[in-house]
Coordinates of C-alpha atoms and ligand atoms in Angstrom, one line a residue:
M1 CA -76.1 -83.6 53.5
P2 CA -72.3 -83.0 53.9
L3 CA -72.3 -81.8 50.4
R4 CA -74.9 -79.4 51.0
S5 CA -73.1 -78.0 54.1
K6 CA -69.6 -78.1 52.4
H7 CA -71.7 -76.0 49.6
F8 CA -73.2 -73.4 52.3
L9 CA -69.8 -73.5 54.1
A10 CA -68.4 -72.1 50.8
S11 CA -70.9 -69.7 50.2
L12 CA -70.4 -68.2 53.5
A13 CA -66.9 -67.6 53.0
L14 CA -67.5 -66.0 49.5
A15 CA -69.8 -63.6 51.3
S16 CA -67.6 -62.8 54.2
L17 CA -64.6 -62.1 51.5
A18 CA -66.8 -60.1 49.5
F19 CA -67.9 -58.2 52.9
A20 CA -64.0 -58.1 53.7
S21 CA -63.1 -56.6 50.2
C22 CA -66.0 -54.0 50.7
E23 CA -64.4 -52.4 54.0
R24 CA -61.1 -52.4 52.0
D25 CA -62.8 -50.0 49.6
L26 CA -64.0 -47.3 52.3
T27 CA -60.2 -47.7 54.3
P28 CA -58.0 -45.2 53.1
E29 CA -55.2 -47.1 52.8
G30 CA -54.8 -49.2 49.6
P31 CA -56.2 -48.5 46.1
A32 CA -60.2 -48.7 46.0
L33 CA -61.2 -51.4 43.2
T34 CA -63.1 -48.9 41.7
D35 CA -59.9 -47.2 41.0
L36 CA -58.5 -50.1 39.3
Y37 CA -61.0 -51.9 37.2
G38 CA -63.9 -48.7 36.6
T39 CA -64.2 -47.1 33.0
F40 CA -61.3 -44.5 32.4
K41 CA -62.3 -41.0 32.4
V42 CA -60.7 -37.4 32.9
K43 CA -63.0 -36.1 35.8
S44 CA -60.6 -32.9 36.0
G45 CA -58.2 -31.1 33.6
L46 CA -55.0 -30.2 33.5
T47 CA -53.9 -27.0 36.1
A48 CA -50.7 -25.5 37.0
S49 CA -50.6 -24.9 40.5
R50 CA -49.2 -21.3 39.4
A51 CA -49.0 -19.6 36.1
Q52 CA -45.7 -18.4 36.5
V53 CA -42.6 -19.5 38.5
N54 CA -39.2 -18.2 39.5
F55 CA -37.2 -20.8 40.2
A56 CA -34.2 -18.5 40.9
N57 CA -36.4 -17.4 43.7
G58 CA -37.0 -21.3 45.4
E59 CA -40.2 -21.4 43.9
S60 CA -41.5 -24.8 42.2
V61 CA -44.8 -25.7 40.5
Y62 CA -46.8 -28.7 40.4
F63 CA -49.6 -29.8 38.3
T64 CA -53.1 -31.3 38.9
A65 CA -55.4 -33.6 37.3
E66 CA -58.0 -36.2 37.8
T67 CA -59.2 -39.4 36.3
S68 CA -61.7 -42.0 37.2
I69 CA -59.1 -44.8 37.6
S70 CA -55.4 -45.2 38.6
T71 CA -53.3 -45.4 35.4
D72 CA -50.0 -44.6 34.0
F73 CA -49.3 -40.5 33.2
V74 CA -46.8 -39.0 31.3
L75 CA -46.3 -35.1 32.0
T76 CA -44.0 -33.4 29.3
I77 CA -42.9 -29.9 29.9
T78 CA -41.4 -28.2 27.1
G79 CA -39.7 -24.8 26.8
Q80 CA -41.3 -22.7 23.4
T81 CA -37.6 -21.3 23.4
S82 CA -35.0 -23.4 24.3
G83 CA -36.9 -26.8 23.7
A84 CA -36.0 -28.2 27.0
V85 CA -38.0 -31.0 28.2
K86 CA -38.4 -32.3 31.3
R87 CA -40.6 -35.6 32.0
I88 CA -42.5 -36.8 34.4
E89 CA -44.2 -40.3 34.9
G90 CA -46.1 -42.4 37.2
K91 CA -49.1 -44.1 38.1
A92 CA -52.4 -42.4 40.1
R93 CA -55.3 -41.5 39.7
T94 CA -54.9 -37.9 40.7
L95 CA -51.8 -35.5 40.3
D96 CA -50.3 -33.4 42.9
A97 CA -47.4 -31.9 44.4
T98 CA -46.2 -35.4 45.5
N99 CA -46.2 -36.9 41.8
A100 CA -46.1 -34.1 39.6
L101 CA -43.7 -31.5 41.4
W102 CA -41.0 -29.4 38.9
Q103 CA -38.3 -27.9 40.6
G104 CA -37.0 -26.5 37.0
E105 CA -34.7 -29.8 36.3
T106 CA -34.1 -30.9 32.9
S107 CA -34.9 -34.6 31.5
Q108 CA -33.5 -33.9 28.1
F109 CA -30.7 -31.1 27.2
P110 CA -30.7 -28.5 26.8
T111 CA -31.5 -26.7 30.1
F112 CA -35.0 -24.3 30.4
Q113 CA -34.4 -20.4 30.1
T114 CA -36.8 -17.9 31.1
E115 CA -39.6 -18.7 28.6
M116 CA -43.0 -20.2 28.1
C117 CA -43.5 -23.7 28.6
D118 CA -46.2 -26.1 27.2
V119 CA -47.3 -28.5 29.4
M120 CA -48.9 -32.0 28.1
L121 CA -50.3 -34.7 29.8
T122 CA -50.8 -37.9 28.4
Y123 CA -52.4 -41.5 29.8
P124 CA -50.6 -44.4 27.5
G125 CA -53.6 -46.8 26.6
Y126 CA -55.7 -43.8 26.2
P127 CA -56.4 -41.1 23.6
D128 CA -57.4 -38.5 26.0
T129 CA -54.4 -35.5 25.7
L130 CA -54.8 -32.8 28.3
Y131 CA -52.8 -29.1 27.6
G132 CA -51.1 -26.4 29.6
N133 CA -48.8 -23.7 30.0
V134 CA -46.1 -22.5 32.9
Q135 CA -44.2 -19.6 32.8
V136 CA -40.7 -19.8 34.0
L137 CA -39.4 -16.2 35.1
G138 CA -36.2 -17.2 36.5
T139 CA -34.1 -20.5 35.8
R140 CA -32.8 -22.8 38.2
V141 CA -29.8 -22.0 40.3
I142 CA -26.7 -24.8 40.3
E143 CA -25.9 -25.1 43.8
A144 CA -22.5 -26.4 42.8
T145 CA -18.4 -25.3 42.9
I146 CA -18.6 -24.5 39.2
L147 CA -14.8 -24.7 37.3
D148 CA -17.0 -23.3 34.3
D149 CA -20.0 -23.3 32.7
F150 CA -18.9 -21.2 29.5
E151 CA -21.4 -18.6 29.5
N152 CA -19.0 -15.9 29.6
G153 CA -16.5 -17.3 27.6
M154 CA -13.9 -19.5 28.8
S155 CA -12.7 -18.4 32.4
P156 CA -9.5 -17.0 32.7
E157 CA -8.1 -19.3 35.8
W158 CA -7.8 -22.0 32.8
T159 CA -4.2 -22.7 31.0
K160 CA -4.7 -24.5 27.5
F161 CA -2.4 -26.4 25.9
I162 CA -3.1 -27.3 22.3
Q163 CA -1.1 -29.4 19.6
S164 CA -0.6 -27.6 16.3
G165 CA -2.2 -30.0 14.4
A166 CA -4.7 -29.7 11.7
N167 CA -8.4 -28.2 12.0
M168 CA -8.2 -27.3 15.6
K169 CA -10.8 -25.7 17.8
F170 CA -10.5 -25.5 21.6
T171 CA -13.2 -22.7 21.6
V172 CA -16.3 -21.5 23.2
Q173 CA -19.3 -22.2 21.2
G174 CA -23.2 -21.0 21.1
G175 CA -26.1 -22.5 18.8
A176 CA -27.7 -25.8 18.6
P177 CA -27.2 -28.4 20.0
L178 CA -26.8 -26.6 23.5
A179 CA -26.4 -28.3 26.9
E180 CA -26.4 -25.9 30.0
G181 CA -27.4 -22.0 28.8
L182 CA -26.8 -20.7 25.8
S183 CA -22.6 -21.8 25.4
Y184 CA -20.0 -24.6 26.0
Y185 CA -16.7 -25.8 25.3
K186 CA -15.4 -27.3 21.8
M187 CA -12.5 -29.3 21.5
G188 CA -11.5 -30.9 18.1
G189 CA -8.9 -31.4 15.9
T190 CA -6.4 -34.0 14.1
V191 CA -2.9 -34.9 15.5
A192 CA -1.5 -37.3 13.1
W193 CA 1.4 -37.8 15.8
D194 CA -0.1 -38.1 19.2
W195 CA -2.8 -39.3 21.0
L196 CA -3.2 -35.8 22.7
I197 CA -5.0 -33.4 21.0
G198 CA -4.9 -30.7 23.5
M199 CA -5.5 -30.0 27.2
V200 CA -7.1 -27.3 29.8
E201 CA -6.1 -27.5 33.2
M202 CA -7.7 -25.5 36.3
P203 CA -5.0 -25.2 39.0
K204 CA -6.5 -24.9 42.6
N205 CA -4.1 -21.8 42.7
N206 CA -6.1 -20.1 40.2
F207 CA -9.7 -21.0 41.3
N208 CA -11.6 -18.4 43.5
S209 CA -8.8 -15.7 43.5
G210 CA -6.3 -18.4 44.8
A211 CA -8.7 -19.6 47.4
G212 CA -8.7 -23.3 46.1
F213 CA -11.5 -25.6 45.6
S214 CA -12.8 -25.5 49.3
L215 CA -14.2 -29.1 48.6
N216 CA -15.2 -31.5 51.5
N217 CA -12.5 -33.6 52.6
D218 CA -15.1 -36.5 52.7
A219 CA -14.6 -38.1 49.2
D220 CA -17.9 -40.2 49.6
K221 CA -19.6 -36.4 49.6
V222 CA -17.9 -35.0 46.8
Y223 CA -18.9 -35.4 43.3
F224 CA -17.4 -34.2 39.9
N225 CA -20.1 -33.2 37.0
G226 CA -19.9 -32.4 33.6
V227 CA -22.0 -32.5 30.6
F228 CA -20.0 -34.2 27.6
R229 CA -21.1 -35.0 23.7
Q230 CA -19.4 -36.0 20.8
L231 CA -19.7 -34.8 17.0
A232 CA -22.4 -37.4 15.3
G233 CA -21.0 -39.8 13.4
L234 CA -17.6 -39.7 15.0
D235 CA -16.5 -42.6 18.0
N236 CA -12.8 -41.4 18.2
G237 CA -12.8 -38.9 20.3
I238 CA -12.0 -39.5 24.4
I239 CA -12.2 -37.2 27.2
L240 CA -9.8 -37.8 29.7
L241 CA -10.4 -36.0 33.4
Q242 CA -7.4 -36.2 35.7
L243 CA -7.5 -35.2 39.6
R244 CA -4.4 -34.7 41.0
E245 CA -3.9 -34.3 44.8
D246 CA -1.0 -32.5 46.8
D247 CA -0.9 -35.5 49.3
N248 CA 1.7 -34.2 51.4
G249 CA 0.8 -30.5 51.2
D250 CA 3.8 -28.8 49.9
G251 CA 1.9 -26.8 47.4
T252 CA 3.0 -28.9 44.3
Y253 CA 2.1 -32.2 42.8
S254 CA 5.1 -34.6 42.2
E255 CA 4.6 -36.3 39.0
G256 CA 4.3 -40.1 39.8
N257 CA 4.6 -39.9 43.6
E258 CA 1.1 -38.3 44.7
D259 CA -2.6 -39.6 44.0
M260 CA -3.9 -38.7 40.4
W261 CA -7.3 -39.9 39.8
S262 CA -8.6 -40.6 36.4
V263 CA -11.9 -41.0 34.0
E264 CA -12.2 -41.9 30.5
I265 CA -15.6 -40.8 28.9
R266 CA -16.2 -41.7 25.6
P267 CA -19.2 -39.6 25.0
G268 CA -22.2 -40.4 22.5
S269 CA -23.7 -37.8 20.1
A270 CA -26.3 -36.7 22.7
W271 CA -25.6 -34.5 25.3
E272 CA -25.6 -36.5 28.6
L273 CA -24.7 -35.7 32.3
N274 CA -22.0 -37.5 33.9
S275 CA -21.5 -37.5 37.8
Y276 CA -18.5 -39.2 39.4
K277 CA -18.3 -40.1 43.1
Y278 CA -15.0 -38.9 44.0
S279 CA -14.4 -41.9 46.3
D280 CA -15.2 -44.3 43.4
L281 CA -12.4 -42.4 41.2
V282 CA -9.3 -45.1 39.9
T283 CA -5.8 -44.6 39.2
L284 CA -5.7 -45.0 35.1
V285 CA -1.9 -45.9 33.7
N286 CA -2.9 -46.3 29.8
G287 CA -6.1 -46.7 30.1
A288 CA -6.3 -49.8 32.8
A289 CA -7.1 -49.5 36.5
S290 CA -3.4 -49.7 38.5
A291 CA -2.3 -49.2 41.7
A292 CA -2.5 -45.5 43.4
L293 CA 0.7 -43.3 42.7
G294 CA 0.3 -41.4 46.2
N295 CA -1.1 -42.0 49.5
G296 CA -3.9 -44.4 47.8
L297 CA -6.4 -42.0 49.8
H298 CA -9.3 -40.1 48.2
E299 CA -8.8 -36.3 49.6
P300 CA -11.1 -33.8 47.8
D301 CA -9.3 -31.4 50.2
K302 CA -6.0 -32.1 48.9
L303 CA -7.1 -31.7 45.1
H304 CA -4.2 -29.8 43.4
R305 CA -5.6 -29.6 40.2
V306 CA -8.2 -30.6 37.3
S307 CA -7.0 -31.6 33.9
I308 CA -9.3 -32.3 31.1
L309 CA -7.6 -33.8 28.2
F310 CA -8.8 -34.7 24.8
L311 CA -7.4 -37.4 23.2
A312 CA -7.9 -39.6 20.0
N313 CA -5.9 -42.8 18.3
P314 CA -3.7 -40.8 16.0
N315 CA -4.4 -42.9 13.0
S316 CA -8.4 -42.0 13.3
G317 CA -8.3 -38.3 11.9
Y318 CA -10.4 -35.8 13.0
A319 CA -12.1 -36.0 16.3
E320 CA -14.4 -33.5 18.1
C321 CA -16.2 -33.3 21.5
D322 CA -18.2 -30.9 23.6
T323 CA -18.4 -30.4 27.2
D324 CA -20.3 -28.1 29.4
M325 CA -21.0 -27.2 33.3
L326 CA -17.7 -28.3 34.6
C327 CA -18.4 -28.4 38.4
F328 CA -18.2 -30.2 41.8
T329 CA -21.2 -30.8 43.9
E330 CA -21.6 -31.7 47.4
N331 CA -24.0 -34.9 49.2
A332 CA -25.4 -35.8 45.5
P333 CA -24.7 -35.9 42.2
L334 CA -25.7 -32.6 40.1
A335 CA -29.1 -32.0 38.9
L336 CA -29.7 -29.6 36.1
Ligands
LIG401 CA1 -23.0 -23.3 29.6
LIG402 CA1 3.1 -32.2 46.9
LIG403 CA1 -4.4 -39.0 48.5

């Protein structure tokens, strides 16, 4: 008798558990069990919310599709002309504006052009692949203080210093592999007697017809961004960014007495967008973090000039790196 009653209680408990899960299936919160454990089937195909999208006008596009169960998905948008790739990944039963929205950004350089794009939706673990198209009528507007995107040659606001070494290349280039738009800046050369191969500088007084960089004074809100790569097969090139501040506001930078923040970049062979929060920048002396030279305060509004030095060990032979889209953004790193 005690055994039987235990059994009875257990059955009762199971029944109420089953009832509770039935109830959960009906509530809008949480995934239904059939979403998780049913048979995979595509219930509605891939559709773009619009056939043509003009990102330049602030438009965006999202994609919809539905499967019988919640599953991993990979949505890949590829520009037919540029070869640019945007990848959106997630796990869901339905794709919609919340998980499959495209605002014109790129996951893999180059950036998108005005072009027809192929859209492909795959479900890892299942053979089903869905296809679609969307046409880009206008590219994404970059909200940034752009020092240079090299689309119209190098901005005349830069000043250049190039050593008289061998095979010197400090030129705007087009052609694959591209990063942002259709041109970028190539720095290369062999200088056997010095680490410095060449440099370019953007003084505040040259920028925006002398109006300056007009950066926010809150260093937590300002980001320096750039896209960089190194010629495949080489690893000796170093890009050194230097940001000098006119701490005392006398209109000049006093070498060694005012702040100079630095970033050392050793790019890989694929284009990569790097963003640096201004307040995270450090003082480097011969590549090692050191005490600040000036008042030690990060003051973007006092930025006197931006310098881009291209360096390599003089014994290491030819070095070559490329850069594109050098800019400052506010509140968030650059999205390209
Ligand atoms: Ca460019
Ligand atoms: Ca000064
Ligand atoms: Ca300072």
